[in-house]
Short mmCIF file of C-alpha atoms in Angstrom, two decimals:
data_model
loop_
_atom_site.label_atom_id
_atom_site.label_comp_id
_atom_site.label_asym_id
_atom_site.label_seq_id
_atom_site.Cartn_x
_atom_site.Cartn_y
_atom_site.Cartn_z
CA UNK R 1 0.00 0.00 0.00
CA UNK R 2 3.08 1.89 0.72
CA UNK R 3 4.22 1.71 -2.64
CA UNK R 4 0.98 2.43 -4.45
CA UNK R 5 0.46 5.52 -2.26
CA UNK R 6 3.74 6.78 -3.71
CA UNK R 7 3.31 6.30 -7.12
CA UNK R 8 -0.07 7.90 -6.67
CA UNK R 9 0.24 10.55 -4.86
CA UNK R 10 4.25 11.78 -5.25
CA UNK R 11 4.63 12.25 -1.56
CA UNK R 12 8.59 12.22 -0.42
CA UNK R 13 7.44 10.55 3.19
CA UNK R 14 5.53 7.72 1.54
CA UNK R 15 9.28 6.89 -0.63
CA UNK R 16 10.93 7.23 2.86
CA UNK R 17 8.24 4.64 3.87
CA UNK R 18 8.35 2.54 1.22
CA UNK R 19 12.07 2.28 1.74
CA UNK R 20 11.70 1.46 4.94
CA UNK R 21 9.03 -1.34 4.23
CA UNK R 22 11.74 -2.63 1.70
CA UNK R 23 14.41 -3.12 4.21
CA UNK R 24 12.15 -4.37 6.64
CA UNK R 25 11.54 -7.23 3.98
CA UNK R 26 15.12 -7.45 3.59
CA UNK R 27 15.98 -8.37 6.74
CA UNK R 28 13.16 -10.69 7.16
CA UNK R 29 15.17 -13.03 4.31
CA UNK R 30 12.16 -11.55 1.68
CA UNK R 31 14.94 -10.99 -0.82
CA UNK R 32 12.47 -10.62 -3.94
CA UNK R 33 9.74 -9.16 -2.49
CA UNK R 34 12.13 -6.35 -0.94
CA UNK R 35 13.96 -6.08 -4.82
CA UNK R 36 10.42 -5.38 -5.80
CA UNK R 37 9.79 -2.78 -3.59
CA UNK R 38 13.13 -0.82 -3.50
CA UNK R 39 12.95 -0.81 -7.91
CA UNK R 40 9.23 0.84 -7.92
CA UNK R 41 10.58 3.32 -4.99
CA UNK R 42 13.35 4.13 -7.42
CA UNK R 43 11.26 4.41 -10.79
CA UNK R 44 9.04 6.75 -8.63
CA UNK R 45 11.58 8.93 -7.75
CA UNK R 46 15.08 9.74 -9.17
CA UNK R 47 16.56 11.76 -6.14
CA UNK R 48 17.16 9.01 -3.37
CA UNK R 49 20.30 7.69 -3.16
CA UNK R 50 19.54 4.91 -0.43
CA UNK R 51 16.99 3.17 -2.65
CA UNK R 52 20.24 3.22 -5.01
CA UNK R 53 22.34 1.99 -2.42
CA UNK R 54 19.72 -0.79 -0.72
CA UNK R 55 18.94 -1.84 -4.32
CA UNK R 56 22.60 -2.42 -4.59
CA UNK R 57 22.85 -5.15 -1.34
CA UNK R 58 20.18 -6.88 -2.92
CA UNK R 59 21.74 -7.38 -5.73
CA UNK R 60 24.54 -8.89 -3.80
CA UNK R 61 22.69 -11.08 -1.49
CA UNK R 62 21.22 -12.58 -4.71
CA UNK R 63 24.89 -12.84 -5.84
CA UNK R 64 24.31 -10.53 -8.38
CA UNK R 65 27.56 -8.95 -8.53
CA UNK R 66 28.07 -7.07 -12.00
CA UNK R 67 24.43 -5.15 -11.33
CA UNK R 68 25.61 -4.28 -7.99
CA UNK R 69 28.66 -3.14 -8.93
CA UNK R 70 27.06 -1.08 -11.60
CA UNK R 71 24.59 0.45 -8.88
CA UNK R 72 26.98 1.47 -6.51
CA UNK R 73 29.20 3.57 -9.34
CA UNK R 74 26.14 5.09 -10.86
CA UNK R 75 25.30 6.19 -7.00
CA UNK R 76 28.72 7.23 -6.47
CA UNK R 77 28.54 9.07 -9.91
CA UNK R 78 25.21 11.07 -9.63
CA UNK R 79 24.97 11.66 -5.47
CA UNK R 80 28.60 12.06 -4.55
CA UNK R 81 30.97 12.40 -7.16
CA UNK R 82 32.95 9.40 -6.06
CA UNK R 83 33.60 11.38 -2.81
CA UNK R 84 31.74 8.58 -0.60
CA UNK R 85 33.70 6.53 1.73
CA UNK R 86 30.88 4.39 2.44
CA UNK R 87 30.05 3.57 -0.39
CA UNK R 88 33.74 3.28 -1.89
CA UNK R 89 33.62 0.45 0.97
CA UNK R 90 30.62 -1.17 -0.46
CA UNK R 91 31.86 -1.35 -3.93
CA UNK R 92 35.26 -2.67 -2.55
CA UNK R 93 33.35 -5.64 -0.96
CA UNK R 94 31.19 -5.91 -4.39
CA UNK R 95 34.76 -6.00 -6.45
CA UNK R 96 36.23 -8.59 -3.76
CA UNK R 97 33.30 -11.00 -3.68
CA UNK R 98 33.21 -11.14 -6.77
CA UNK R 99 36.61 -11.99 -7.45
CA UNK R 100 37.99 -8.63 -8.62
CA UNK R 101 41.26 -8.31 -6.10
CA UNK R 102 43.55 -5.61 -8.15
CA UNK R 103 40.20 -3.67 -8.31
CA UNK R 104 39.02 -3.84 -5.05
CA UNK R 105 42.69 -2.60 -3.74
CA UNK R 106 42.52 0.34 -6.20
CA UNK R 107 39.41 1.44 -4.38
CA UNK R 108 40.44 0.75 -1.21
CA UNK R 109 43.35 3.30 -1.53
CA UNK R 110 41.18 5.74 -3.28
CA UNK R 111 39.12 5.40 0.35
CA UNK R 112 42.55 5.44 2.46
CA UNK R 113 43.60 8.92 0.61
CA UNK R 114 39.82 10.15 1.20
CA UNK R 115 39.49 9.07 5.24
CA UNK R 116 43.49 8.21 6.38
CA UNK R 117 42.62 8.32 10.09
CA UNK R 118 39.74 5.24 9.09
CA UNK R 119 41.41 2.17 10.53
CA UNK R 120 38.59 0.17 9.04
CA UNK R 121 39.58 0.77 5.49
CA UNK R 122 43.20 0.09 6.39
CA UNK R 123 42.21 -3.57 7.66
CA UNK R 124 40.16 -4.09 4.13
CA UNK R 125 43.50 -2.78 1.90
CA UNK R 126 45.55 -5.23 4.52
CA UNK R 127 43.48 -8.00 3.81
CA UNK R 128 43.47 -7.96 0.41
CA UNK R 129 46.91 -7.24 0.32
CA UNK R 130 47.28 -10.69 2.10
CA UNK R 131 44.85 -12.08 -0.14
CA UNK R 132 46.87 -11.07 -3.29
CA UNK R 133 50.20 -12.28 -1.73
CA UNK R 134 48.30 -15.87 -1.14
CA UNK R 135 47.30 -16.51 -4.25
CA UNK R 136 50.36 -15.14 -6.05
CA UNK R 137 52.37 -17.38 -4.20
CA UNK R 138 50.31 -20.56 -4.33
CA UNK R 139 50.45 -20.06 -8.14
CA UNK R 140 53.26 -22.08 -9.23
CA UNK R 141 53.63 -19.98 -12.73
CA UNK R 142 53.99 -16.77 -10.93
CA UNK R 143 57.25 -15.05 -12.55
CA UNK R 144 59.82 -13.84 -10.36
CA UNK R 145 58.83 -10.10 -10.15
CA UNK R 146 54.99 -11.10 -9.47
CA UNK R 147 56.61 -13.52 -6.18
CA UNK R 148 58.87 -10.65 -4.87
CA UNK R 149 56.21 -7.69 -5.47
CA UNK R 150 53.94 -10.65 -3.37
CA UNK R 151 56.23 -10.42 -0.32
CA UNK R 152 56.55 -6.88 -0.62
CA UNK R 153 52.81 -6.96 0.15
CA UNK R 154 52.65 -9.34 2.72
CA UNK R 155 55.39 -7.43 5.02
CA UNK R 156 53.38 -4.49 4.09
CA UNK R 157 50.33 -6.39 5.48
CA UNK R 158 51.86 -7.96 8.77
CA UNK R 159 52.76 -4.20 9.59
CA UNK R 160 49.43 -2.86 9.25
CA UNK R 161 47.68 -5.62 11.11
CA UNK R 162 50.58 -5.84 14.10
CA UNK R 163 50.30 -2.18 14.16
CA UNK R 164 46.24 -2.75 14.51
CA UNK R 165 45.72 -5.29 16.44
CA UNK R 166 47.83 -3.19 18.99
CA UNK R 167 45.01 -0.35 18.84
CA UNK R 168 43.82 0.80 22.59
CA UNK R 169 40.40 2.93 21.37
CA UNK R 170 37.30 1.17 20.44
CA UNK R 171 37.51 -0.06 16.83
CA UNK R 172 35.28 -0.75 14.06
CA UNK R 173 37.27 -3.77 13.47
CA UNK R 174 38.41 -7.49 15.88
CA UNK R 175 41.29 -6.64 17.88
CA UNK R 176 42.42 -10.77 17.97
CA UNK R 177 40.87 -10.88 14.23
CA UNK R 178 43.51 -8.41 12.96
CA UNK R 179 46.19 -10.40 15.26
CA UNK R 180 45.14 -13.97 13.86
CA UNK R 181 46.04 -12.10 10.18
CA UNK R 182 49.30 -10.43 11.15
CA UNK R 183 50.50 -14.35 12.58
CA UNK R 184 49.25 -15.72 9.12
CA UNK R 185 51.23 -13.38 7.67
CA UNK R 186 54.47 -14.52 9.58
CA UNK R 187 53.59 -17.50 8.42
CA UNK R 188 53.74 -17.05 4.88
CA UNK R 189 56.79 -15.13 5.22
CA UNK R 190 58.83 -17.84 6.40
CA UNK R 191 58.05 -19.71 3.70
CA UNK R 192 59.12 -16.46 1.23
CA UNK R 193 62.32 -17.80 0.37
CA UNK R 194 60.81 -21.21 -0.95
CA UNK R 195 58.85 -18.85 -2.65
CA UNK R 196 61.81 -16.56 -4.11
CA UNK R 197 63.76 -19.30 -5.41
CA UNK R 198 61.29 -21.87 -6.99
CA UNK R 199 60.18 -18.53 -9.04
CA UNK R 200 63.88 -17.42 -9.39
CA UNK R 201 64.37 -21.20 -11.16
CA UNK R 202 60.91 -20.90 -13.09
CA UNK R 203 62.61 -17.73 -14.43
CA UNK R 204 65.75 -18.78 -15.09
CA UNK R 205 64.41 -21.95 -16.83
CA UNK R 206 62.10 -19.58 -18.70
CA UNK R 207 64.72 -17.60 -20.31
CA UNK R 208 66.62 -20.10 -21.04
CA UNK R 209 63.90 -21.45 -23.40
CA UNK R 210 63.54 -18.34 -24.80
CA UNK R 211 66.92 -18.09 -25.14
CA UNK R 212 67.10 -21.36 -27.01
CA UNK R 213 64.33 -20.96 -29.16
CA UNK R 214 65.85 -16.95 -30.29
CA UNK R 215 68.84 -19.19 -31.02
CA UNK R 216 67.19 -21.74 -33.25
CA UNK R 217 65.28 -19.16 -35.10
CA UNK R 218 68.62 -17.39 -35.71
CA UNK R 219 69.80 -20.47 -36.86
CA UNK R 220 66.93 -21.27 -39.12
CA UNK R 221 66.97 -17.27 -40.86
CA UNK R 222 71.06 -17.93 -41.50
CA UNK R 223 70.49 -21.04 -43.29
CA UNK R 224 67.45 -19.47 -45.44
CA UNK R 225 69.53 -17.11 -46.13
CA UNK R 226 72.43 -18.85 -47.12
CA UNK R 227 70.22 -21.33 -49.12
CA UNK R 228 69.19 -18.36 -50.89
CA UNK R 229 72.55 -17.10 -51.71
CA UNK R 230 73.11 -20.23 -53.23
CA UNK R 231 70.02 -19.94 -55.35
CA UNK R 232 70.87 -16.85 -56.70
CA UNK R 233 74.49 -17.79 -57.50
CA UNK R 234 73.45 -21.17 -59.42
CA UNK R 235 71.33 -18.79 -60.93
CA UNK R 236 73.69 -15.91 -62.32
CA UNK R 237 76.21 -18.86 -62.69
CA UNK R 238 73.46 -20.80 -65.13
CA UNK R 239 73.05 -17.11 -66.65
CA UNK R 240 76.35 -16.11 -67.62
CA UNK R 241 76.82 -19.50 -69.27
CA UNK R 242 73.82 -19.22 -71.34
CA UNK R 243 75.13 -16.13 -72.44
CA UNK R 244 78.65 -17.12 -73.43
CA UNK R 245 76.40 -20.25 -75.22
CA UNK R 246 75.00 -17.93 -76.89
CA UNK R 247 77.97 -15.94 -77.57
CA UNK R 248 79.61 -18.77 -79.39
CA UNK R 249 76.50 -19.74 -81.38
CA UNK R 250 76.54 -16.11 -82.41
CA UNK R 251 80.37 -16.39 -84.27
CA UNK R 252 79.48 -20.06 -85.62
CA UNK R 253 76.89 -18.21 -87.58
CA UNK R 254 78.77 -15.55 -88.51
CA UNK R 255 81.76 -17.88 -90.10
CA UNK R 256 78.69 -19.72 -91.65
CA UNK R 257 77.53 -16.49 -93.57
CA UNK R 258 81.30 -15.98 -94.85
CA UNK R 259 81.76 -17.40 -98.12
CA UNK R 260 85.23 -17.70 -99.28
CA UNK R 261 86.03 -16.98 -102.67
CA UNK R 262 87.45 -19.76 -104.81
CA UNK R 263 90.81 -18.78 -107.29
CA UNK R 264 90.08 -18.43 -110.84
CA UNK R 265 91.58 -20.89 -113.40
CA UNK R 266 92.65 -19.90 -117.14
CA UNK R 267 90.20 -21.04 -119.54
CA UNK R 268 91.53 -23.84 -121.59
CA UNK R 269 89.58 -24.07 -125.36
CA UNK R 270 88.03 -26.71 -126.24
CA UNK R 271 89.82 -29.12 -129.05
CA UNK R 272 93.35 -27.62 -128.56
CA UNK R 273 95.84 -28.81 -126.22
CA UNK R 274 97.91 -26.50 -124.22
CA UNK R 275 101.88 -26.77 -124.83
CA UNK R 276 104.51 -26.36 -122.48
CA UNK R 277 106.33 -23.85 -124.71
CA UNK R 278 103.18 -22.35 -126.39
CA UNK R 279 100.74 -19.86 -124.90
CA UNK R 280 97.08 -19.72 -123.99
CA UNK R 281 95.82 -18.29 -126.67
CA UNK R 282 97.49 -17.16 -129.99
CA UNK R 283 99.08 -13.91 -130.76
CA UNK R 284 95.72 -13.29 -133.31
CA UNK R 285 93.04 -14.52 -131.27
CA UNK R 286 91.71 -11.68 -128.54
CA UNK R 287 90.44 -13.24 -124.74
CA UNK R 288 87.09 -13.76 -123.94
CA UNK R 289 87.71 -13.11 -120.60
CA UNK R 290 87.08 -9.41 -119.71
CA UNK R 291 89.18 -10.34 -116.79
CA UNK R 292 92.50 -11.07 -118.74
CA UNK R 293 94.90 -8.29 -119.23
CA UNK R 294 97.11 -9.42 -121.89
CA UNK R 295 98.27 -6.52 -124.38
CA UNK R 296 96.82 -3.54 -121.78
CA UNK R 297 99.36 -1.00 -120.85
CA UNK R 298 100.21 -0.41 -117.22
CA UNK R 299 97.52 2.40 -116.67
CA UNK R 300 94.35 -0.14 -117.82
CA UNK R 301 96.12 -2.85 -115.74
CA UNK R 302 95.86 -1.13 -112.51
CA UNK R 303 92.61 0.47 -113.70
CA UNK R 304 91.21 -3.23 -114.02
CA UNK R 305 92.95 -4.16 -110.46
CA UNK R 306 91.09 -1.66 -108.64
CA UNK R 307 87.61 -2.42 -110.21
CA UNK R 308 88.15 -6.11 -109.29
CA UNK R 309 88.65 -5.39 -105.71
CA UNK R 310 85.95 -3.03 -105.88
CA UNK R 311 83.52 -5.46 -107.21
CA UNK R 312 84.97 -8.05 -104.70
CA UNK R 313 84.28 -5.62 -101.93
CA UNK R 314 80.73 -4.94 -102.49
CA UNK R 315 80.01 -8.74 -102.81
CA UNK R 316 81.69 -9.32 -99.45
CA UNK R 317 79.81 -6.48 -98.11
CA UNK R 318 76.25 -8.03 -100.06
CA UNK R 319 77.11 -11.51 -98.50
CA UNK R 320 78.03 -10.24 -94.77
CA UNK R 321 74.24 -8.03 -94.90
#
C-alpha cells in the first residue's frame, strides 16, 4: 500500500516509507519481495540515493555482482561524485566477492587517501593485500617479479595488522581478528624464500627457453639465407653461361655467312691442247675473258685491279648483310 500511495500521490514521506518497508523485507530473508519494492521506490523517484544503495545489497545477497557493482558507481557518480567513503567500501566488498582483487585494492586506496585516520579501510586494503600475496604465491607460474612484489605486500600487510591489532580505542574492526592475520602473515613469510627461489628457477628456466628458441630461429633465418645465396648464384652462374652459349652460337653463324672466294683458273679451249712452250691463246686470237689483261698497258692494268677489288668488296659487303 506503501508503494501504491507513492506512485499515486508523489509524496517524499511515503518513498521514505516505502524504503523502509523494503528493508524491513530485507531483513526478514524476503529478498524478492524487498527487490520489488526498493525498484518501484526508485522508478518513482530519481533523487534518493539509499533506494540506489539498498537496491545495490540486494543485488549482492542474490549474488548478483556485476548489477551491484554497476549500482553502486552510478550512486557514487550522480549523489557524490565518487567522494563517498561508504560507499567506496561497499563497492570494494562488491569488487572482492566477486573476485575482482587488483580492483578492489585500487578502491580501497582511493578510500585510504579520502578518510586516512579510518582504521577500518586500512584492515580491508591489509586483507586484500594478504589475499593477493596468497594466491600469487600458491600459483606455481607466478614469474619472479609477481613472487617478490607478493612479499613486498605481505610485510606491508603484517605491519598494518601488528600495528592494529595493537590499537587501545574502540575499533570498528576485531582486535584478535587483525592479530590472527598479522600471525598468518608470519607464516607465509617464512616460507618467502621457498617462494623466491622456486620462481627465481621458473625464471631462469624460462629464459633459457627463450633463449634457445631466439637461437634456433637465428639459426633457421642464416640457413634461409644462405640457401638463398646459393640460389641466386646457381642462378647468375646458369646465366652467364647461357650467355657465353649464346655468344659462341653467335660467331658459328657468322663464319657460316662468310663465303670464301674460290681462285680463278685460265680457260683452256676446247679441241686444242695446251703446250709447255706455247701460250694460252694465240698472238691473233683476242680473250674472252674481260678479266684477262694481256696486251693492256700499265695504266688499264691497274685500272682493271682496282675495279676487281671493288667489285669483290661490295660482294663481301652483299654476302656479310
Amino acid at each position: 500500500k506503501a508503494v501504491v500511495s507513492t506512485q499515486s500521490t508523489g509524496d517524499p514521506r511515503n518513498m521514505y516509507a516505502a524504503n523502509g518497508i523494503g528493508c524491513v523485507l530485507a531483513v526478514k530473508g524476503h529478498i524478492r519481495e524487498a527487490r520489488d519494492v526498493f525498484a518501484q521506490v526508485r522508478e518513482a523517484t530519481a533523487e534518493m540515493p539509499d533506494v540506489w544503495i539498498n537496491l545495490a545489497h540486494i543485488y549482492i545477497e542474490q549474488k548478483q555482482y556485476v548489477s551491484a557493482i554497476q549500482m553502486y558507481e552510478n550512486c557514487l557518480k550522480k549523489f557524490y561524485s565518487y567522494q563517498n567513503v561508504e560507499i567506496l567500501l561497499y563497492l570494494a566488498r562488491a569488487h572482492f566477492v566477486c573476485g575482482k582483487l587488483e580492483e578492489t585494492r585500487r578502491i580501497l586506496l582511493q578510500a585510504r587517501h579520502m578518510a586516512p585516520q579510518d582504521n577500518l579501510i586500512l584492515f580491508n586494503l591489509s586483507y586484500v593485500l594478504r589475499h593477493l600475496a596468497t594466491t600469487t604465491l600458491r600459483d606455481e607460474k607466478s614469474g619472479l617479479e609477481e613472487v617478490v612484489s607478493a612479499v613486498r605486500n605481505l610485510e606491508l600487510a603484517q605491519r598494518f595488522f601488528t600495528m592494529l591489532s595493537k590499537a587501545t580505542e574502540r575499533q570498528k574492526y576485531d582486535l584478535n581478528h587483525a592479530a590472527a592475520e598479522a600471525r598468518q602473515c608470519s607464516d607465509l613469510l617464512s616460507q618467502a624464500q621457498y617462494h623466491v627461489a622456486r620462481a627465481r628457477k621458473l625464471d631462469d628456466e624460462q629464459r633459457a627457453i627463450r633463449q634457445q628458441q631466439e637461437k634456433a630461429k637465428q639459426e633457421l633465418e642464416n640457413k634461409r639465407r644462405e640457401e638463398e645465396e646459393v640460389k641466386k648464384k646457381e642462378k647468375e652462374e646458369k646465366h652467364q653461361a647461357m650467355l657465353a652459349q649464346r655468344e659462341v652460337y653467335r660467331e658459328k653463324a657468322k663464319n657460316i655467312l662468310i663465303f670464301t672466294e674460290e681462285p680463278e683458273m685460265p680457260k683452256i679451249p676446247k679441241g686444242r691442247r695446251k703446250k709447255d712452250d706455247e701460250p694460252l691463246y694465240s698472238s691473233g686470237e683476242a680473250s674472252s675473258d674481260p678479266d684477262k689483261d694481256d696486251g693492256l698497258n700499265e695504266e688499264e692494268k691497274e685500272r682493271k685491279k682496282k675495279e676487281k677489288a671493288e667489285r669483290r668488296q661490295k660482294k663481301k659487303q652483299a654476302r656479310e648483310e
